[in-house]
Short mmCIF file of C-alpha atoms and ligand atoms in Angstrom, two decimals:
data_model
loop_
_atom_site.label_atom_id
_atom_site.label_comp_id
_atom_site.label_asym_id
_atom_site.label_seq_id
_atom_site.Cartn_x
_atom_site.Cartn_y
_atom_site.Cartn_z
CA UNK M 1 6.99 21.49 2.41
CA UNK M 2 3.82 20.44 0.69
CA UNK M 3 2.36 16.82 1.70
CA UNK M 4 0.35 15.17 -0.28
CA UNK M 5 -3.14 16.24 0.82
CA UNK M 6 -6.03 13.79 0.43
CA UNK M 7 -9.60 12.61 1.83
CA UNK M 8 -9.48 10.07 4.38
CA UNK M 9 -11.23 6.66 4.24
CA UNK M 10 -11.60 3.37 6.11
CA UNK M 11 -8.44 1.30 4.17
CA UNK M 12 -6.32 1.67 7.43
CA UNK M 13 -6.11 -2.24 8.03
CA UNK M 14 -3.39 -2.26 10.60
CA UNK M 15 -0.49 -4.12 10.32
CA UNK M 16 -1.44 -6.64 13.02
CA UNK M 17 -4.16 -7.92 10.79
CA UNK M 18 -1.69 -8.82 7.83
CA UNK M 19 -1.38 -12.10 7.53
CA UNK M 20 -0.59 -14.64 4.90
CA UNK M 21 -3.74 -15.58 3.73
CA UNK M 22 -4.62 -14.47 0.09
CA UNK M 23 -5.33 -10.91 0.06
CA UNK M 24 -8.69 -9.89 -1.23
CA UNK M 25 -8.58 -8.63 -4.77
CA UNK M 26 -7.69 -5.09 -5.36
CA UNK M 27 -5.56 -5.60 -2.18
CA UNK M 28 -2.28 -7.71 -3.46
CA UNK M 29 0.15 -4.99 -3.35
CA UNK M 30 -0.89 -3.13 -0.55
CA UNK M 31 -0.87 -6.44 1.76
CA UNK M 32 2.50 -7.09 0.35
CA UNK M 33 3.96 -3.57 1.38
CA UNK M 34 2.11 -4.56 5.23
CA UNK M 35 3.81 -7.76 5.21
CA UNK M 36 7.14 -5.54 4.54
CA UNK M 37 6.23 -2.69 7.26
CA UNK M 38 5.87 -5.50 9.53
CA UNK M 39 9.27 -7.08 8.96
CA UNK M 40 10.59 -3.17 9.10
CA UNK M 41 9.19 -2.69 12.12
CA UNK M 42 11.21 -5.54 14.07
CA UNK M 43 14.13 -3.36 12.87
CA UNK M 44 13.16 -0.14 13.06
CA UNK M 45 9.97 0.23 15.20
CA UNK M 46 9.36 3.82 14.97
CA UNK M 47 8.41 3.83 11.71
CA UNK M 48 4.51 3.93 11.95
CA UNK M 49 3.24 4.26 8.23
CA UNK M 50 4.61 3.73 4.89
CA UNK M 51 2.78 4.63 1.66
CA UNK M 52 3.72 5.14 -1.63
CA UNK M 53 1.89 7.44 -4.35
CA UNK M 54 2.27 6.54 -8.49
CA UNK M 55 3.46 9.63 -10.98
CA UNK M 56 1.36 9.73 -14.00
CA UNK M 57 3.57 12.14 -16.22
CA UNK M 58 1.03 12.81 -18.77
CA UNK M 59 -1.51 14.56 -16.25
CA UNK M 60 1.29 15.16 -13.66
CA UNK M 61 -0.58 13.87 -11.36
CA UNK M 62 1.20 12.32 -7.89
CA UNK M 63 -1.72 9.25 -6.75
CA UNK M 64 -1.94 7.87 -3.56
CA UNK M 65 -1.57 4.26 -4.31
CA UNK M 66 -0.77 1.70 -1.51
CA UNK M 67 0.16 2.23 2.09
CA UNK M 68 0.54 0.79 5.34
CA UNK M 69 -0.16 1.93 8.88
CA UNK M 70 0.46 0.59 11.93
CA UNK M 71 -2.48 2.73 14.01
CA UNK M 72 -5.54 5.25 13.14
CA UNK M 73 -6.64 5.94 9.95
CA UNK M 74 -5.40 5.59 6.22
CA UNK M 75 -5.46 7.96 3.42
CA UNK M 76 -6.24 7.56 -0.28
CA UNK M 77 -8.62 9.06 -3.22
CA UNK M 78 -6.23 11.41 -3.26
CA UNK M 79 -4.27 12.95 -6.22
CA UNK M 80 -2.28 16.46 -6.47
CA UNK M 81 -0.24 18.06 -9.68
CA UNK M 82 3.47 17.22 -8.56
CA UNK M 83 4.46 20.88 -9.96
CA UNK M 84 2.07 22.69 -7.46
CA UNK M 85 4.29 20.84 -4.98
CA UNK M 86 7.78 22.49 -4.85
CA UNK M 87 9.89 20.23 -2.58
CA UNK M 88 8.32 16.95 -4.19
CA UNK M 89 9.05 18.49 -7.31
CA UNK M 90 12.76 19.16 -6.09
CA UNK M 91 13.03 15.40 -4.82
CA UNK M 92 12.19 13.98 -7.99
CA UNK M 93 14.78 15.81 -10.22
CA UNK M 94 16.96 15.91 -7.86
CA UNK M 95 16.76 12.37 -6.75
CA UNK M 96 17.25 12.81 -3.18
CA UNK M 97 15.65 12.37 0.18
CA UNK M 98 13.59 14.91 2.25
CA UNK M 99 13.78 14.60 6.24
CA UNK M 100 11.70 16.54 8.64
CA UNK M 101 12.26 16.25 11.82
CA UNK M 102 9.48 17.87 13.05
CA UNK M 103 6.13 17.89 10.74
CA UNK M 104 4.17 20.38 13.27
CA UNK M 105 7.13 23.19 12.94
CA UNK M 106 6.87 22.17 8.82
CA UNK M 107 3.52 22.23 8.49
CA UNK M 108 0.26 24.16 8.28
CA UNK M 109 -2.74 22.45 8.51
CA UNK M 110 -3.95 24.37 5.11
CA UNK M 111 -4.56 21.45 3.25
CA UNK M 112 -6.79 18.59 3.78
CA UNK M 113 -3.71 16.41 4.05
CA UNK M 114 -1.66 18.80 6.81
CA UNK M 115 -4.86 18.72 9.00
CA UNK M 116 -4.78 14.81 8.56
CA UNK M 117 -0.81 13.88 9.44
CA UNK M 118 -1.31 16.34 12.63
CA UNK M 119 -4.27 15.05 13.74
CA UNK M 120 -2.87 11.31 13.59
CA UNK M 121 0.02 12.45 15.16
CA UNK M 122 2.91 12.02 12.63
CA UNK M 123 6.01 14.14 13.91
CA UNK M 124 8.72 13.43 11.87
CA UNK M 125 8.81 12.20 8.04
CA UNK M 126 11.30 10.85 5.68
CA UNK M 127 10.70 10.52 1.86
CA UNK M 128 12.02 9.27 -1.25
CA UNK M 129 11.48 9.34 -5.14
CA UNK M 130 11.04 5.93 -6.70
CA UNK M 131 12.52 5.61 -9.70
CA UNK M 132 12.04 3.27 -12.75
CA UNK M 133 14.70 2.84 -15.85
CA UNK M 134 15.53 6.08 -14.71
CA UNK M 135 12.34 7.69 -14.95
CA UNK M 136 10.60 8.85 -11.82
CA UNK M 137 7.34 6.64 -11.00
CA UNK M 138 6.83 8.05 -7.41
CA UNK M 139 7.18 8.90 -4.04
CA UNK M 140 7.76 6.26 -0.68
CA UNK M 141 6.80 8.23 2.51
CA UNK M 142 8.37 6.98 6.11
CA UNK M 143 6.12 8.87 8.89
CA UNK M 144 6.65 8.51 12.22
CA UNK M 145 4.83 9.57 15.63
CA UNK M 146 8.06 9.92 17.27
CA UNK M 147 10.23 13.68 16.78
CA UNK M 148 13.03 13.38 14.38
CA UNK M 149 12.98 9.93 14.12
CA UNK M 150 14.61 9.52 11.11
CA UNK M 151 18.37 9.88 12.13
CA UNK M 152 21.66 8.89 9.50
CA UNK M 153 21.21 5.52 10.95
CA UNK M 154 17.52 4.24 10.61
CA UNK M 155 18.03 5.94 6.95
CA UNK M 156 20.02 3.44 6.67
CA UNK M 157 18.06 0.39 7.84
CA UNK M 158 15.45 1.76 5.31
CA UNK M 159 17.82 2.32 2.06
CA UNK M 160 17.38 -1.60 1.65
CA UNK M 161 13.66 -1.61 2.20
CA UNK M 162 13.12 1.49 -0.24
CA UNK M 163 14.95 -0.33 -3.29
CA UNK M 164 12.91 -3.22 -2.24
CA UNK M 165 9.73 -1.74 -2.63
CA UNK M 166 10.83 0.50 -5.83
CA UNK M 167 11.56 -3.25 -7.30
CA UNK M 168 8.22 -4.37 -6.11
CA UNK M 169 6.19 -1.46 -7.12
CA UNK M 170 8.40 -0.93 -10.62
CA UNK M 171 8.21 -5.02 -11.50
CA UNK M 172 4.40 -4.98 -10.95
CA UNK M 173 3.81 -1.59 -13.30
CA UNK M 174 5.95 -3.44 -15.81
CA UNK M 175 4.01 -6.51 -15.89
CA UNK M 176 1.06 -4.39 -16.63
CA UNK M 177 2.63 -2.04 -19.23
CA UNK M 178 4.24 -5.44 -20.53
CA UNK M 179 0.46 -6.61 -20.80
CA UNK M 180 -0.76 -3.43 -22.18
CA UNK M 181 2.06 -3.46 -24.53
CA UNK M 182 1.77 -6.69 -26.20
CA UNK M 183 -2.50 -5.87 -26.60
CA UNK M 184 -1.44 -3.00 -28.33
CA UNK M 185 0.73 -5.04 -30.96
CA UNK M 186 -2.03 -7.58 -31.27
CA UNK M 187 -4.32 -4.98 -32.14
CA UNK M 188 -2.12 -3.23 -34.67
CA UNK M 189 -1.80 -6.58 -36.42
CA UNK M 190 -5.74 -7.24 -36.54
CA UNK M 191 -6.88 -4.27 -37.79
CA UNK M 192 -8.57 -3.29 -35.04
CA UNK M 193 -7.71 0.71 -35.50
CA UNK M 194 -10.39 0.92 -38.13
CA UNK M 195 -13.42 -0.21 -35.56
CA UNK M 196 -12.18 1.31 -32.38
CA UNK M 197 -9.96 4.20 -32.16
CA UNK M 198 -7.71 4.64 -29.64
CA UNK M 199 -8.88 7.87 -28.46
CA UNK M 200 -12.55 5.90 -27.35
CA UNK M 201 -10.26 3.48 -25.47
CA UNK M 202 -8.47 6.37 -23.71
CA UNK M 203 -11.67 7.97 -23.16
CA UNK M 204 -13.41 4.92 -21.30
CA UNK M 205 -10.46 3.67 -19.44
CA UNK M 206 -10.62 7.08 -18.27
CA UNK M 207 -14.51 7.32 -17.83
CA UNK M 208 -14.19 3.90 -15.97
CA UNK M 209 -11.69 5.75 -13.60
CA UNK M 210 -14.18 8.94 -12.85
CA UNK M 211 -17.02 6.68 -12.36
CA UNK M 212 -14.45 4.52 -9.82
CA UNK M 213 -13.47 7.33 -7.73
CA UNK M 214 -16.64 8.22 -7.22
CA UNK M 215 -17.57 5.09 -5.76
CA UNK M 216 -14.81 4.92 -4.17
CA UNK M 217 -15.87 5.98 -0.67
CA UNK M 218 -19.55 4.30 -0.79
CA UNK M 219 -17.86 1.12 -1.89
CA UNK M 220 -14.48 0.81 -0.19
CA UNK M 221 -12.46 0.43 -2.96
CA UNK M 222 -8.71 0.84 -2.65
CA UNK M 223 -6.44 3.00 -4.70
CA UNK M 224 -4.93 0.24 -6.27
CA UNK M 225 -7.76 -1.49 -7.67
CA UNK M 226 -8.81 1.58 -9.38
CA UNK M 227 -5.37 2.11 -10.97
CA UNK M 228 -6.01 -1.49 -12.14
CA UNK M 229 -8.98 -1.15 -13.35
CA UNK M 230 -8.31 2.16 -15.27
CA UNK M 231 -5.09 0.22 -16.75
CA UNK M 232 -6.68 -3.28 -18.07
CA UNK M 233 -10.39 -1.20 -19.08
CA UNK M 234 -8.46 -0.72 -22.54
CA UNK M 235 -8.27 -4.71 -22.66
CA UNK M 236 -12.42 -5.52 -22.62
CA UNK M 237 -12.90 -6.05 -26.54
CA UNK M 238 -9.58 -7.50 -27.22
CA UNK M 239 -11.25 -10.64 -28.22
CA UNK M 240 -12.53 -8.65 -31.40
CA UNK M 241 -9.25 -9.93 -32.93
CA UNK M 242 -11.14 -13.12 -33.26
CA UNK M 243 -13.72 -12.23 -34.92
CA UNK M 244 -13.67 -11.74 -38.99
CA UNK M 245 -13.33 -8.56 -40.80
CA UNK M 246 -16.67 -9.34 -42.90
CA UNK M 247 -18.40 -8.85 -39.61
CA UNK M 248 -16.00 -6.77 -37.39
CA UNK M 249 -16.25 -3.83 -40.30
CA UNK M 250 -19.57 -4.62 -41.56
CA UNK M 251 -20.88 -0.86 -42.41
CA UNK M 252 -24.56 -1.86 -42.29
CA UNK M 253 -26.38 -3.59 -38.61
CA UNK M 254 -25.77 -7.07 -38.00
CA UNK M 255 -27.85 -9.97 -38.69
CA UNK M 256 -28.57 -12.07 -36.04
CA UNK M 257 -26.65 -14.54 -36.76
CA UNK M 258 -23.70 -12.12 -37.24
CA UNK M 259 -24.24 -10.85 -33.98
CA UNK M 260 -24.03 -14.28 -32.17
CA UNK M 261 -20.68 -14.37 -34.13
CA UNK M 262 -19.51 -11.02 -32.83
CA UNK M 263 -20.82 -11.73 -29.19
CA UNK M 264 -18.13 -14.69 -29.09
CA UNK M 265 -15.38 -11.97 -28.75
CA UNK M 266 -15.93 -11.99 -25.17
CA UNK M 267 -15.06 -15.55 -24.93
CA UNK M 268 -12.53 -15.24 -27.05
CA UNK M 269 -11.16 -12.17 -24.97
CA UNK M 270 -11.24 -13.83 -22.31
CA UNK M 271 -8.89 -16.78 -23.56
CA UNK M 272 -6.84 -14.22 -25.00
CA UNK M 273 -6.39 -12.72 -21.35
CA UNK M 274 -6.37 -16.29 -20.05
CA UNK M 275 -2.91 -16.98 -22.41
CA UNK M 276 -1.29 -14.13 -21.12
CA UNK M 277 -1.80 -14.55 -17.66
CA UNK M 278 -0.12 -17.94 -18.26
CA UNK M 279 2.42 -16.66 -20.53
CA UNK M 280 3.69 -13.75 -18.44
CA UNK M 281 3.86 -16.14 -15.50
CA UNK M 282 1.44 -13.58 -14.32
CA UNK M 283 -0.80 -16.22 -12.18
CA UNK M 284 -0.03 -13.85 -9.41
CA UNK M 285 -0.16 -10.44 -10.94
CA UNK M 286 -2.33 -8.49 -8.67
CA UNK M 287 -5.68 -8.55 -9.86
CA UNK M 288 -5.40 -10.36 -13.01
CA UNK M 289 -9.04 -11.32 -11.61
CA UNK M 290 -10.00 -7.79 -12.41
CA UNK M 291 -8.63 -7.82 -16.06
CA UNK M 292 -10.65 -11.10 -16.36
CA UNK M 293 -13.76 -9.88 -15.25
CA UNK M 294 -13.22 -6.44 -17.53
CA UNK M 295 -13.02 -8.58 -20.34
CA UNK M 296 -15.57 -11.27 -19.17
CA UNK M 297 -18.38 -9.47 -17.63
CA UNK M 298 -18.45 -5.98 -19.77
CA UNK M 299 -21.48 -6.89 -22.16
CA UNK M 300 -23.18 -8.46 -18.65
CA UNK M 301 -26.80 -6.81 -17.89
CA UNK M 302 -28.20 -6.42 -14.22
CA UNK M 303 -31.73 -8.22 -15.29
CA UNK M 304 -29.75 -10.99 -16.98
CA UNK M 305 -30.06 -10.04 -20.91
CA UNK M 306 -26.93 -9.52 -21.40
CA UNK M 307 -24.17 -12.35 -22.78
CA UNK M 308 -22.39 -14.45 -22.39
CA UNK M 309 -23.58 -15.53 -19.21
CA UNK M 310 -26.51 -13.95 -18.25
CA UNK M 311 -25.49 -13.26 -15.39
CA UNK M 312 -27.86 -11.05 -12.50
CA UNK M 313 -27.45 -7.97 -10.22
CA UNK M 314 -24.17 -8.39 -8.18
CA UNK M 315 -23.28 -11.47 -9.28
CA UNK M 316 -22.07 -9.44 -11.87
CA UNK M 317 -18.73 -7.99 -10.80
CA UNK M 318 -18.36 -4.00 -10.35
CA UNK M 319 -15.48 -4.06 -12.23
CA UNK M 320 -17.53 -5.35 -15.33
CA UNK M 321 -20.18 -3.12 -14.11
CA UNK M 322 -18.11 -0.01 -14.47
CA UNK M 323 -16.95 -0.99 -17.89
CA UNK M 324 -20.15 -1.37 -19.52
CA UNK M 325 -21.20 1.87 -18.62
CA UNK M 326 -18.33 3.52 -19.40
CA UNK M 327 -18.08 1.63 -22.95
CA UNK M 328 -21.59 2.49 -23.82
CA UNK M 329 -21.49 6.21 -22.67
CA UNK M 330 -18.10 6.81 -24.76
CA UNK M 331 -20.16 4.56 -27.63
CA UNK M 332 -23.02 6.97 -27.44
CA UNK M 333 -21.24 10.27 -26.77
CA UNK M 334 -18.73 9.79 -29.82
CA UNK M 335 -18.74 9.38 -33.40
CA UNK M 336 -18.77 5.93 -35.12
CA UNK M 337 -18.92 4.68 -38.45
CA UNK M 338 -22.29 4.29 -38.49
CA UNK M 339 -23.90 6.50 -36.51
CA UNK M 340 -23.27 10.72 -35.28
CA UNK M 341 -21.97 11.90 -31.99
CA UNK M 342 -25.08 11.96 -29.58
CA UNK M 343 -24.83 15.29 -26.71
CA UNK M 344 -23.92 14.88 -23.93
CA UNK M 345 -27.82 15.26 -22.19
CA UNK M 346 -28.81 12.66 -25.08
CA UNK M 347 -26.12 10.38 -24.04
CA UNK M 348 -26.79 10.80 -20.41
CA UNK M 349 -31.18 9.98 -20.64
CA UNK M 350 -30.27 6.87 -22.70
CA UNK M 351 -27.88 5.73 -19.70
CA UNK M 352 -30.90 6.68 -17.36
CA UNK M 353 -33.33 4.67 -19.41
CA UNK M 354 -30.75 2.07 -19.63
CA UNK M 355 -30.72 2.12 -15.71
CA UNK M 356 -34.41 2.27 -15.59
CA UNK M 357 -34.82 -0.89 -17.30
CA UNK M 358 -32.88 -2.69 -15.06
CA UNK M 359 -30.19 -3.13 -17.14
CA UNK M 360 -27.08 -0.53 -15.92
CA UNK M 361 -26.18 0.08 -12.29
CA UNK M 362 -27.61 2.86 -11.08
CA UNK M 363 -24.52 4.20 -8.79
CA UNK M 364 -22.34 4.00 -12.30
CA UNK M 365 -24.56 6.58 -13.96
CA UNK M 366 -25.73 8.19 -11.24
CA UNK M 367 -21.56 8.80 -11.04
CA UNK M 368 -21.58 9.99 -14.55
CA UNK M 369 -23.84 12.73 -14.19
CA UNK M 370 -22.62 14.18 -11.00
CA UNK M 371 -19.16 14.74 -13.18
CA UNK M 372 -20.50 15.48 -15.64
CA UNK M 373 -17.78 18.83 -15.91
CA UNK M 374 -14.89 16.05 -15.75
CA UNK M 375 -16.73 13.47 -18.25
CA UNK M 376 -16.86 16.42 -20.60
CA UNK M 377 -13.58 17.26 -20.16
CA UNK M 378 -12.20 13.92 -20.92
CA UNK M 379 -14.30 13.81 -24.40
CA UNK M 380 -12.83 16.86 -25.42
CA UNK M 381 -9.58 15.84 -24.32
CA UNK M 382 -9.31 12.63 -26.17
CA UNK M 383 -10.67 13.54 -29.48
CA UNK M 384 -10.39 11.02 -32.84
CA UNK M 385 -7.68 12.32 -34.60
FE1 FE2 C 401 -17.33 -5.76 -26.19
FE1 FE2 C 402 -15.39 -0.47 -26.42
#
């Protein structure tokens, strides 16, 4: 068996601590899956953690995502390639359940992960693929302290809980691919293909991601508001369909005037985003507050020149943060209409500067450089076609 190995990290709110109160953002599903695990656990109270990591199938990449534990420490900033893993594989095509009984007889602690479920103390494990319109979308992991816990008859007490978190877990993806979806048919219908290609919005979204993870750790950020904020990063100029083709596809610089016309499309992104939260019912979509501030905050400056608000420093959300640099790094790095590719050490001194004049947070590029191997590696990945 090969568990899904992973750093470890602070996120291990227990489940006493769950309450009703609204969870802070980045946190909605994961305190919805505690409020679960607590309900489980009046039923079943030797199940000690559940988690669940997201399948991405175009990197094949398995993602620690949410999780709940009732004692010790959580895991997550953690991602594997499902095919290196041979009984995950098996359980997804397959679609059936994996039971150990006991995890130190199963295990070696060879990975980061092994070393981690022996030293909290899990001893027996049950887990199942999540599926979604038949396709697979992940994996829900059971662990227990106790030996062999998992017997025919606490499987199951769980069977109900499992659909009930594939439901959860499927309905929320779907609001966002709904979401993602209906941006993408907006944009075919305005044009937009002809200023920005879709490869720079893969890029950035996938930039924003890199530069994420890496702060991860320094900034306590969860798994799940990084998946967020990689999925709604393609959103932050979607108020461009606002703004008229004379100036949208003007070959030549703006003048000022044009500009203040073209720096409403952050406004009008923002009602844009504002309709669709309403529309989709989506009031409580976790983090809509993140796609707001994507879309809101990403032409923001630290030292206050930037628009529309002006706003300074932190009061300037990370998620916006993150977004402007990666927008401007994939802006400098790739080709536009009017202006050639910059390198990649050209691209990265102009960031520096930018961070030198106050204006870009420092961690973001500083993040940037120190992947600079993956950063290239997503450029070359995600060419214009
Ligand atoms: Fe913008
Ligand atoms: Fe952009």
């Amino acid at each position: 068996m090969t568990p899904l190995p992973g750093p470890i990290d602070s996120d291990g709110i227990s489940v006493a601590e769950a309450g009703s109160e609204a969870p802070p953002v980045g946190q909605a599903l994961n305190h919805r899956l505690r409020q679960l695990h607590q309900q489980l656990m009046e039923l079943t109270p030797d199940v000690d953690r559940m988690a669940v990591a997201l399948y991405d199938p175009e990197v094949d990449l398995l993602k620690t995502f949410v999780s709940s534990t009732r004692t010790g420490e959580a895991i997550s900033g953690y991602e594997f390639h499902l095919s290196k893993s041979q009984s995950l594989s098996h359980l997804a095509k397959s679609r059936s359940v994996r039971v150990l009984d006991n995890i130190p007889a199963a295990v070696e602690a060879n990975t980061k992960h092994s070393a981690w479920l022996l030293k909290e103390g899990y001893r027996s494990s049950l887990t199942i693929p999540l599926f979604d319109k038949g396709s697979f979308i992940g994996l829900l992991f059971f662990d227990s302290l106790k030996r062999a816990a998992f017997t025919e008859s606490v499987q199951r007490k769980l069977s109900l809980i499992a659909s009930m978190i594939n439901m959860l877990i499927s309905s929320e993806l779907n609001l966002v691919y709904s979401i993602r979806a209906s941006v993408q048919v907006a944009r075919e219908f305005a044009n937009l293909r002809d200023f920005e290609t879709g490869a720079h919005l893969q890029r950035m979204a996938h930039y924003a991601r890199l530069i994420a993870r890496e702060l991860q750790q320094s900034h306590g950020l969860s798994d799940e508001y990084i998946e967020h904020l990689y999925l709604f990063a393609p959103l932050h100029d979607i108020g461009k369909i606002g703004i008229p083709d004379r100036i949208l596809l003007k070959p030549g610089p703006l003048d000022p005037e044009e500009h203040k016309l073209m720096e409403t499309h952050v406004q009008k992104g923002l009602e844009i985003v504002e309709k669709m939260v309403g529309e989709f019912g989506l009031e409580d979509l976790p983090d809509s507050a993140v796609m707001k501030n994507v879309v809101a905050g990403h032409h923001e400056k630290l030292d206050g020149s930037g628009y529309p608000k002006g706003l300074r420093g932190e009061a300037i959300p990370l998620e916006a943060r993150i977004i402007a640099v990666a927008d401007v790094f994939d802006a400098l790095s790739s080709h536009r209409h009017y202006k050639q590719a910059w390198s990649m050490d050209a691209a990265l001194t102009e960031l520096d500067r930018m961070v030198a004049a106050g204006q870009f947070d420092a961690d973001c590029v500083a993040a940037v450089r120190r992947r600079r191997d993956a950063v290239e590696a997503i450029r070359d990945r995600f060419q214009d076609g």
